[in-house]
Amino acid sequence: MIQIYNTLTKRKEEFLAPGSKIRMFVCGPTVYDYIHIGNARTFVVFDVIAKYLRYRGYGVNYIQNITDIDDRIIKRAQETGQNWKELSEKFEKIFLDNMKSLKVDSVDKYPRATDHIPEIIKQVRTLIEKGNAYLIEDDGYYFDLKTFPEYGKLSGRTSEMADDAVSRIDENSKKRDRGDFCLWKFSKEGEPSWPADFGAGRPGWHIEDTAITEKYFGPQYEIHGGGQDLIFPHHEAEIAQQESASGLKPFVKYWLHVGFLVNKGGKMSKSLGNFLTIEKALEKYSPEALRFYFLSAHYRSLLDYTEENLKQAEVAITRIAEFKNRLRFYDQNSKPINIDDVKEIEKMHDEIFEAMNDDFNTPKAIGVLFDLIHKINNLIDKNIDVSQLTPPIAALGLFDSVFGVVGGEVKIAKEVQKLIDEREVARKEGDFARADELREQIKNLGYEVEDTIYGPLVKKLHNAIVTN
Ligand code: AMP
């Protein structure tokens, strides 16, 4: 049974039974700039969660919105003299390309805020009619927190503690309560605007998410996720909006939040300028290494950004790729495996899945995978036949299809391949001195050759980082 930590109840809870239909929504990017590896951590984590749930037989409908209208977009467009729509379209495309590069392919739909203006207007109207929203002349409609006494149930904070969370769009001295937030902002000259019967304008920060999920999921659904910075006020505001509009609770059953990726102790963020874009990261590291790095810490913990961590991830995924290649090798002369070893391997396989069932404990699952790799490699070294075992293949399947950390064949530089071919010729001609000499040259370039009856098996040396 899967256990999930729920931010709403602040404890691990038993998840729904396998086979259940899961509607899952994750806050997507605001497309005014390149996304960084901190954002990507959150998106990769939820990609793995969606894939794992599907792997376990849940029917997951996964939606992630694209915020393509927002203060930051308007500001950036004004600063750069671009049209806001062109700007957001450009960064949306880059974001989607980044997701493809990182093998994030579990999202069923990426709805844009601006394609859901009628739904947003409808929800604002409902909140006005129900008395949850009030008008500030020449400014917009605000959510009245006094009408929703449960405000704070997700974060444990109150509207009085909302100071640090008020964004530019929510500022107005005429608000009834300082935590009240904007639902609809009347447009000023030159700003993007959509007609509405209560006044032309644009959506507030929180309303697009609930309008979008109400359209695709209805007023209640199973999983809502995002980075931990969104707990307050964004997700708190979503609860206030949707539970007030529908009168139904809980709006969402399980709330999941991802810890920050931190750089020198501080949250990686666009505004602080301490970020690494996906493009830059992919110039140096493979997508598998980046994913491995994101999954090497528990999703609720902080994750440190250091070059060393990323290099280690590159080495680790090389070992996994080699393991995959090694598993395919089988020697006719090899000896049968004994039952104790089989049992031990089966136990490791089960532990990997138990770790994942325990609030998606990816670092633990990775730890057991490496124990398994060690074990199997030892057996192969002793010429014991492991080719008929299914648990290692199943474990590798999980790390491939869910974690996305199993690359293809080990990438070999052309110059190294040439030496390998030359060495094969020397071996076949019986020139073993030359073959040994070539093996040394290959080793100096960071690779090791193992001779098998099927030809040379090439491995990257673990202490060598080859970034070609
Ligand atoms: P934004 O485009 O700023 O709305 O962020 C998109 C997603 O990335 C949200 O779910 C954020 O919570 C998440 N996020 C932003 N910065 C970080 C970070 N440093 N570490 C982890 N997640 C982050």
Coordinates of C-alpha atoms in Angstrom, one line a residue, residues 322 410 412 416 420 423 439 442-451 456-462:
E322 CA 26.9 -0.6 -17.6
V410 CA 27.5 3.6 -22.8
I412 CA 32.0 6.0 -26.3
V416 CA 38.3 5.4 -28.0
I420 CA 39.0 -0.7 -29.2
R423 CA 42.8 -3.9 -30.1
R439 CA 44.2 -1.4 -23.3
I442 CA 42.1 3.2 -23.6
K443 CA 42.3 3.3 -19.8
N444 CA 44.2 6.6 -20.0
L445 CA 41.2 8.0 -21.9
G446 CA 38.8 6.9 -19.0
Y447 CA 37.5 3.5 -20.2
E448 CA 38.1 -0.1 -19.3
V449 CA 37.7 -3.1 -21.7
E450 CA 36.5 -6.4 -20.5
D451 CA 36.8 -9.3 -22.9
P456 CA 34.7 -6.4 -25.8
L457 CA 32.5 -4.9 -23.1
V458 CA 33.4 -1.3 -22.6
K459 CA 33.0 0.5 -19.3
K460 CA 33.6 4.1 -18.3
L461 CA 36.0 4.2 -15.3
H462 CA 34.1 5.5 -12.3

